[in-house]
Short mmCIF file of C-alpha atoms in Angstrom, two decimals:
data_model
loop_
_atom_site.label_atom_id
_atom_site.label_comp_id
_atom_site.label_asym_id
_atom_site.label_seq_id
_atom_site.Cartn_x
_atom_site.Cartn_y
_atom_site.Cartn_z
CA UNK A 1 13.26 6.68 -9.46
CA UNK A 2 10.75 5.60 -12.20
CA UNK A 3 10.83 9.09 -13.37
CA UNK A 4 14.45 10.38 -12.79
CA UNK A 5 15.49 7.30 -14.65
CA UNK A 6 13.93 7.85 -18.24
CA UNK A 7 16.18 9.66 -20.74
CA UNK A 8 14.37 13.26 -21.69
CA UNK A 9 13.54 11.63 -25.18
CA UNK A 10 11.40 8.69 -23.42
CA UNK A 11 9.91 11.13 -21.47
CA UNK A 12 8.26 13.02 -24.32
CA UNK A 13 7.95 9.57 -26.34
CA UNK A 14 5.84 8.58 -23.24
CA UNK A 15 3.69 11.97 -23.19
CA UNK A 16 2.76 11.39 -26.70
CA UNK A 17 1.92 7.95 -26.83
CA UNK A 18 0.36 7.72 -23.48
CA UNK A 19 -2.09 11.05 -24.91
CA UNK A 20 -3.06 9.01 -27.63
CA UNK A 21 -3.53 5.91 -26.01
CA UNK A 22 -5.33 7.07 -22.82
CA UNK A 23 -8.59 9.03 -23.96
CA UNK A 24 -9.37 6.10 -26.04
CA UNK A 25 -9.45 3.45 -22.93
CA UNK A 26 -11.11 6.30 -20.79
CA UNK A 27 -13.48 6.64 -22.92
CA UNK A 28 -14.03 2.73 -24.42
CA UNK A 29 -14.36 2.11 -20.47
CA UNK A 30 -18.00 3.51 -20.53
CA UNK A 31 -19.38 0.67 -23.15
CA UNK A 32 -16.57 -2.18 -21.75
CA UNK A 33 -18.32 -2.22 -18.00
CA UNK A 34 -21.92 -2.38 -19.22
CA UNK A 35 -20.53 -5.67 -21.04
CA UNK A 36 -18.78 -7.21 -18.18
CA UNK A 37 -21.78 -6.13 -15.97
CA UNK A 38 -24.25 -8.36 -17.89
CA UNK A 39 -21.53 -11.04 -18.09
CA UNK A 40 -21.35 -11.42 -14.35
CA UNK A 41 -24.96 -10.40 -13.50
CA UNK A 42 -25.47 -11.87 -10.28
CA UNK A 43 -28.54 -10.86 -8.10
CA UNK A 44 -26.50 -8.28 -6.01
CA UNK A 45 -25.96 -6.96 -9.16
CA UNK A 46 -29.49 -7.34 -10.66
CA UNK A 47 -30.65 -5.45 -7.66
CA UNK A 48 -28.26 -2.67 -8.03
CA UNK A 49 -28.58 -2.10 -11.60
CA UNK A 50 -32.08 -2.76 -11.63
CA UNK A 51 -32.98 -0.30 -8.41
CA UNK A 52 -31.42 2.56 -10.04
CA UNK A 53 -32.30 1.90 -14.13
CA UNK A 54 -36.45 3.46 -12.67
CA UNK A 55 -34.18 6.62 -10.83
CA UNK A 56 -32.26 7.46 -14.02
CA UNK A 57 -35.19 7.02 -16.37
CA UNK A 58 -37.33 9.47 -14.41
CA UNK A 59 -34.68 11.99 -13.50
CA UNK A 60 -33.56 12.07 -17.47
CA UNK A 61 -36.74 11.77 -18.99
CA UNK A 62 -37.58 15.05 -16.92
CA UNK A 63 -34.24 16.57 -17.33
CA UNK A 64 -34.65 16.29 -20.95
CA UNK A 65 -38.51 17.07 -21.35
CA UNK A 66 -37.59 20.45 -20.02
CA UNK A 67 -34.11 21.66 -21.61
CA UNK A 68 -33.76 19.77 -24.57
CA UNK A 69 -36.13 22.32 -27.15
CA UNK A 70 -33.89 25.15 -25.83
CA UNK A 71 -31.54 25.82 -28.64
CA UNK A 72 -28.99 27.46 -26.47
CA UNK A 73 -29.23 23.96 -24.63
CA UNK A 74 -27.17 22.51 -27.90
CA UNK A 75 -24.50 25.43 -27.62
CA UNK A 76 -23.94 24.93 -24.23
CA UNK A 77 -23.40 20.84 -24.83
CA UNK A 78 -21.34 21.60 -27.76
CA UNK A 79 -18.26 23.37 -25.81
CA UNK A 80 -18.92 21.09 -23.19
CA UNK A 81 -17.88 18.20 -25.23
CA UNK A 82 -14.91 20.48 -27.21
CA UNK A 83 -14.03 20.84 -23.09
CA UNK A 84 -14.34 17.32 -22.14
CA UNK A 85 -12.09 16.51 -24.97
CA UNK A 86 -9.45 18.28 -24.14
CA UNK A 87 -9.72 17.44 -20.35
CA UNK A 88 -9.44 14.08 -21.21
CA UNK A 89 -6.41 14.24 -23.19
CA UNK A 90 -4.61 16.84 -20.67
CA UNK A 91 -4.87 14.03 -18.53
CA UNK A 92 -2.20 11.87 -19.59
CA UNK A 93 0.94 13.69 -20.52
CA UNK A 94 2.58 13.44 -17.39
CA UNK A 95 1.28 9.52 -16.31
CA UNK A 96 5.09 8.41 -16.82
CA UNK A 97 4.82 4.95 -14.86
CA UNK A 98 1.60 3.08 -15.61
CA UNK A 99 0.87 1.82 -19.23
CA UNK A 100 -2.17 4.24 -20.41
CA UNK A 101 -4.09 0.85 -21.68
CA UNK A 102 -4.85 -0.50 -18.16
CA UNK A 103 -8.49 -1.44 -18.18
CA UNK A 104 -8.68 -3.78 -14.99
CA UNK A 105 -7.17 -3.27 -10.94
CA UNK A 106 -4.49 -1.00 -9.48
CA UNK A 107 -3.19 -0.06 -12.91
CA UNK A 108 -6.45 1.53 -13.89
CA UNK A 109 -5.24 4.33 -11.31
CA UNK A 110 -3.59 6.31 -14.40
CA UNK A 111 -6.83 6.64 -15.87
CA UNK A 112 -8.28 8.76 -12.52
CA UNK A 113 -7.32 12.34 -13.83
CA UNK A 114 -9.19 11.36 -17.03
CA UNK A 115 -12.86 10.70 -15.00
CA UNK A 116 -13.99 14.23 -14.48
CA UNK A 117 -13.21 14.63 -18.97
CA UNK A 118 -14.41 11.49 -19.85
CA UNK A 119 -17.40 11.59 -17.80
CA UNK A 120 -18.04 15.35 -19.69
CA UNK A 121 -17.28 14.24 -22.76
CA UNK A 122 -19.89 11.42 -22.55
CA UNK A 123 -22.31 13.58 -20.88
CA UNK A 124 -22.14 15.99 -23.70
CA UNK A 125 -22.32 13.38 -26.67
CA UNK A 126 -25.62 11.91 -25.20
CA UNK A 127 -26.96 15.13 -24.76
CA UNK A 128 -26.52 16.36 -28.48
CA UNK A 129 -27.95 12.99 -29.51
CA UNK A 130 -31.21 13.37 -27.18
CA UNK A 131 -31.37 17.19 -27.80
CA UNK A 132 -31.54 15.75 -32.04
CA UNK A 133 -34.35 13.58 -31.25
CA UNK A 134 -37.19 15.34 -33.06
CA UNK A 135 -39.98 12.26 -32.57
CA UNK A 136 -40.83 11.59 -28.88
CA UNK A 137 -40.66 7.99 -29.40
CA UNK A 138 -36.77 8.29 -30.64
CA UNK A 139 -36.19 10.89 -27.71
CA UNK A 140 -38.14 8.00 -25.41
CA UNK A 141 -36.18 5.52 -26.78
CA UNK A 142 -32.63 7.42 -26.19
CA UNK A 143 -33.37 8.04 -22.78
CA UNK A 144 -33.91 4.74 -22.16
CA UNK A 145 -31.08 3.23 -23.36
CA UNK A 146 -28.68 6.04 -21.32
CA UNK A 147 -30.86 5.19 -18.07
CA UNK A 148 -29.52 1.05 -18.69
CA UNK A 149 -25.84 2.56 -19.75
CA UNK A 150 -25.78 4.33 -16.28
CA UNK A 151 -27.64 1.66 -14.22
CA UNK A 152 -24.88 -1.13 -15.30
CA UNK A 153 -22.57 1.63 -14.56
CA UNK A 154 -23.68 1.34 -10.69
CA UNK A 155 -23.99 -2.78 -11.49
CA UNK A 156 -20.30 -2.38 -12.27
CA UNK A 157 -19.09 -0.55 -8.93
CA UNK A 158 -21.06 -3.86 -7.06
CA UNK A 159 -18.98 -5.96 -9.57
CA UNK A 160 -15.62 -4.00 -8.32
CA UNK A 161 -16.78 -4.54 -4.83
CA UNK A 162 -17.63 -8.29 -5.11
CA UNK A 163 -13.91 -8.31 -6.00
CA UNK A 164 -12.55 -6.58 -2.81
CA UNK A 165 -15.09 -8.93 -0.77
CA UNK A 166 -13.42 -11.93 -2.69
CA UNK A 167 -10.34 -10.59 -2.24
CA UNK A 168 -10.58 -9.97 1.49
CA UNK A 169 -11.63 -13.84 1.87
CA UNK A 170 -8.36 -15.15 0.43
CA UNK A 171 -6.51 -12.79 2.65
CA UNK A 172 -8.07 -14.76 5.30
CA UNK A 173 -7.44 -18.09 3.80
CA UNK A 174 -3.59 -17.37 2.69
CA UNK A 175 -3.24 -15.95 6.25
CA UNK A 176 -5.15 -18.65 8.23
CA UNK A 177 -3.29 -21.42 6.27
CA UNK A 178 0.37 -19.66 6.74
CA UNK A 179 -0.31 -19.38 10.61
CA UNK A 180 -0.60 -23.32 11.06
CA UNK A 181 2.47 -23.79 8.52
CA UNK A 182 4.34 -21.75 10.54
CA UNK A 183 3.41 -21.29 13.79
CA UNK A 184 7.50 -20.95 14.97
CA UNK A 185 7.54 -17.30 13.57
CA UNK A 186 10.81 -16.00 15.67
CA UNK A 187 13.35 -13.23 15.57
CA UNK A 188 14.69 -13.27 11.90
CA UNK A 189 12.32 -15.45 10.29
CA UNK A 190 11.65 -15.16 6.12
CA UNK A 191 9.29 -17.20 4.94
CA UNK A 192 9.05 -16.74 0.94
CA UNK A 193 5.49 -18.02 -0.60
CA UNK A 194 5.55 -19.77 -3.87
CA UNK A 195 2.77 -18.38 -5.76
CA UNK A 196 1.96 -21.29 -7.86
CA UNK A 197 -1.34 -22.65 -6.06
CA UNK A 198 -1.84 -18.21 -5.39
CA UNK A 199 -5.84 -17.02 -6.18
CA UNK A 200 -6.16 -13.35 -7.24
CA UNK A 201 -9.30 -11.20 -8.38
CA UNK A 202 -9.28 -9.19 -11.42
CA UNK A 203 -10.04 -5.84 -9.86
CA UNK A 204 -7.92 -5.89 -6.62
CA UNK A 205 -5.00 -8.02 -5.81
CA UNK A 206 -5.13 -10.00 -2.76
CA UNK A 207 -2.00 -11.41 -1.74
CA UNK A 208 1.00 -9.69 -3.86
CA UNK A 209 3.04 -6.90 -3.22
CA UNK A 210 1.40 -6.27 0.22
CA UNK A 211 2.52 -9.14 2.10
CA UNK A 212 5.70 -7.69 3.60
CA UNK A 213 3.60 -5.26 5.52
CA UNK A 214 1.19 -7.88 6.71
CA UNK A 215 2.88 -10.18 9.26
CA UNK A 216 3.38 -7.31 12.21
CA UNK A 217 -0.07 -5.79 11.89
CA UNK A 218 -1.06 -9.49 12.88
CA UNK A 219 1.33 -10.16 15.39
CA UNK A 220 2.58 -8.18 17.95
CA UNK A 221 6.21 -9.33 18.18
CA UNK A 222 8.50 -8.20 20.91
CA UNK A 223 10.57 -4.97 20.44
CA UNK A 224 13.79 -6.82 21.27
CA UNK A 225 13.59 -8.65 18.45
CA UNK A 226 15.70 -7.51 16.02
CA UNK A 227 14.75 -8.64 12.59
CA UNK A 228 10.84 -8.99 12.53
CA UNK A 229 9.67 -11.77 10.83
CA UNK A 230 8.59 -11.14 7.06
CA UNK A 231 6.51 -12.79 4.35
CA UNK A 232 7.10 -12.95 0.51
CA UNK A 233 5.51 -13.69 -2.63
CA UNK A 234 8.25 -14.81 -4.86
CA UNK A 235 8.01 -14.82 -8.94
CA UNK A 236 6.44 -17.83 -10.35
CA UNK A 237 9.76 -18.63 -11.95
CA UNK A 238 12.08 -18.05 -8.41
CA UNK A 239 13.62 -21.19 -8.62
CA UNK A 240 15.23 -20.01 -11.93
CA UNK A 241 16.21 -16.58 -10.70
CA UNK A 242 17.27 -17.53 -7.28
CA UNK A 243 21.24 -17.60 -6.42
CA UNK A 244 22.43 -19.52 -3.58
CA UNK A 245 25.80 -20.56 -1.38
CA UNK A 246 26.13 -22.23 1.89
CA UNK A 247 25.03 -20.02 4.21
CA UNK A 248 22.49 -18.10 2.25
CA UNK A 249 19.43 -17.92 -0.40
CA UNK A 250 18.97 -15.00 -2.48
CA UNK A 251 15.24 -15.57 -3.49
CA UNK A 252 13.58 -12.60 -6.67
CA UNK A 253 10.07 -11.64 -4.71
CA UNK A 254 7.12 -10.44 -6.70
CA UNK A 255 8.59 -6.41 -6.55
CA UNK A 256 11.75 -7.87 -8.50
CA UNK A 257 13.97 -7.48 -5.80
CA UNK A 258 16.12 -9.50 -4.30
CA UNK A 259 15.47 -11.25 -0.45
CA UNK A 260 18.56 -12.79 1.01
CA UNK A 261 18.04 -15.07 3.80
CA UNK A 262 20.48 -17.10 5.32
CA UNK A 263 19.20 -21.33 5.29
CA UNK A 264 18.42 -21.64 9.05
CA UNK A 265 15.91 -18.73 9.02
CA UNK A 266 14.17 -19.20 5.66
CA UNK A 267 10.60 -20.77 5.62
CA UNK A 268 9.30 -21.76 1.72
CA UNK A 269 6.01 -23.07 1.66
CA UNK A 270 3.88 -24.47 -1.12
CA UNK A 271 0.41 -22.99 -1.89
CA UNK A 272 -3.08 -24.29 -4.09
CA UNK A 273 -6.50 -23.31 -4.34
CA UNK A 274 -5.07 -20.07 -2.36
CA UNK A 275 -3.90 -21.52 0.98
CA UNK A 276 -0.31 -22.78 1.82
CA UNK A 277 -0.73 -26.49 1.79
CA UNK A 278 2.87 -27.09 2.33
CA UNK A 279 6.51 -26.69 4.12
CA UNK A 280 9.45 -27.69 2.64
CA UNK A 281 12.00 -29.18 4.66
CA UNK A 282 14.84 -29.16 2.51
CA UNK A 283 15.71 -27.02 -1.26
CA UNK A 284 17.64 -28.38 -4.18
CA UNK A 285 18.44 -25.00 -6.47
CA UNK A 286 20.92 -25.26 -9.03
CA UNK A 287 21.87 -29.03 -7.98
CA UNK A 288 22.55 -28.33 -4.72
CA UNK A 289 20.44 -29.50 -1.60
CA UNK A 290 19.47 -27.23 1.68
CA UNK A 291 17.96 -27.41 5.07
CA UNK A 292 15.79 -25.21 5.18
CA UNK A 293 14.59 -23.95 9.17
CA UNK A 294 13.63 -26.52 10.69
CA UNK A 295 10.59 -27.00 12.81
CA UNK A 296 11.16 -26.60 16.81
CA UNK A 297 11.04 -30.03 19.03
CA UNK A 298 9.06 -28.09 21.82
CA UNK A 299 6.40 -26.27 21.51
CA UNK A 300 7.39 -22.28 21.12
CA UNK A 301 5.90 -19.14 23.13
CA UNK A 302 3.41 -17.27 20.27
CA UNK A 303 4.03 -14.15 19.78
CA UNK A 304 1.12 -11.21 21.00
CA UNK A 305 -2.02 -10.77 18.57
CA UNK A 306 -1.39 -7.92 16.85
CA UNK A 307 -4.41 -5.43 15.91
CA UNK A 308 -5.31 -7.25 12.36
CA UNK A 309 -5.29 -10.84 13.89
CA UNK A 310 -8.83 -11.23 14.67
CA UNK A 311 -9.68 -10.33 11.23
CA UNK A 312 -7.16 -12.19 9.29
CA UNK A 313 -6.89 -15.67 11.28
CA UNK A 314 -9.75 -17.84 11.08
CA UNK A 315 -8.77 -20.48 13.99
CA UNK A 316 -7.81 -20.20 17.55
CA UNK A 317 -4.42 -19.15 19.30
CA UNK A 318 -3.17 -19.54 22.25
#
């Protein structure tokens, strides 16, 4: 729908804009991670960049020793870099539904067809500039400084991954907090999350869009239950957005849809520092007060541990 919805002349707006906006990020990205590398240069990080900065050094330095003098060597590079350039730009004509600028997390996806250009068109430009080097010590020099460019490269990949780690932890918080705030998950059940006290990473999200499809990968519930219960993030500015009546709240979740509940089955809960620290009783929207689903007077049966429970939820359940 993202595509079949934009008017022909947006489409080729988009082509053009996105061409000219796209190599540029794709390839500013190679001197941007280097940066953020030495910003957050952690020992896992030291050890990575560090461990292969001696591998690329010696594999250049012979690389270079023995192709560089070949004159044909600088032909070759040159249509490799006329190739690159065009590889790269080729990329982005048809990358209708991401903005081309996207230099951190999922966004960065519309930058993937670029990597095999970008990475050519790189390759190429460092080769002409070594291949130039007439002194040993400049050639020496050049080397060097593409062996650190690719070892913060690798730093940066352990930087990406110290994100998913991170992110995987607040998974486990959010989830492990939710459970005890609402251990009376039954048939029907919404609760919506109010993402104010939310944590996120910068390269992975943790606990957005995905949270619908969470809740029965960690419980098992029973397949006469009709309505499975279901977890939201809502916008940061819900209460603004969200229409109500008697019967019924009609909540905007993080996708910008709409979630109607009726009162007696919706669940909001409060959340800082990344965990739900609270369950709200009752709702005022719009001047208006609700009850909200209450909690049960006895004890209910849990539902079955479903297959992601045991790596999700931090505390025992019985």
């Amino acid at each position: 729908d993202r595509v079949l919805d934009i008017a022909a002349q947006d489409l080729l707006q988009v082509s053009v804009l996105h061409t000219l906006q796209g190599p540029p990020v794709a390839l500013g990205s190679y001197l941007l991670r280097p940066i953020q590398v030495l910003q957050a240069f952690e020992p896992p990080v030291a050890i990575a960049s560090l461990a292969s900065l001696a591998i690329f050094a010696a594999v250049l330095s012979r690389t270079f020793s023995a192709r560089a003098e070949q004159p044909e060597s600088r032909a070759v590079l040159l249509r490799l870099l006329v190739a690159g350039i065009l590889l790269t730009a080729l990329a982005y004509p048809l990358t209708f539904t991401i903005r081309a600028y996207a230099i951190s997390g999922r966004d960065t996806r519309v930058h993937l067809a670029a990597v095999f250009g970008a990475a050519l068109t790189w390759s190429s430009l460092w080769g002409l500039a070594i291949a130039r080097s007439n002194r040993l010590f400049v050639r020496q020099t050049a080397i060097s400084l593409l062996a650190a460019l690719l070892a913060l490269l690798v730093g940066f990949g352990v930087v990406v991954q110290k994100d998913y780690a991170r992110a995987w932890e607040l998974q486990q918080l959010f989830w492990t907090s939710l459970v005890r705030a609402v251990p009376d998950l039954e048939d029907g059940t919404v609760v919506l999350v109010d993402p104010g006290g939310l944590t996120d990473t910068r390269y992975i999200a943790a606990n957005t869009w995905n949270l619908p499809l969470v809740a029965h990968n960690v419980f098992d519930f029973p397949d006469a239950w009709s309505s499975e219960p279901t977890v939201y993030r809502l916008l940061p500015d819900w209460r603004e957005r969200s229409l109500t009546n008697s019967y019924e709240i009609k909540a905007v979740d993080f996708t910008w849809e709409y979630v109607v509940v009726p009162w007696n089955r919706a669940v909001v809960v409060e959340t800082h520092a990344g965990a739900v620290v609270n369950r709200l009783q009752d709702l005022t929207l719009q001047a208006e007060g609700h009850l909200l689903k209450p909690l049960p007077a006895l004890e209910s049966a849990s539902p079955q541990k479903g297959f992601l429970f045991e790596e999700l939820i931090l505390i025992d359940w019985q």
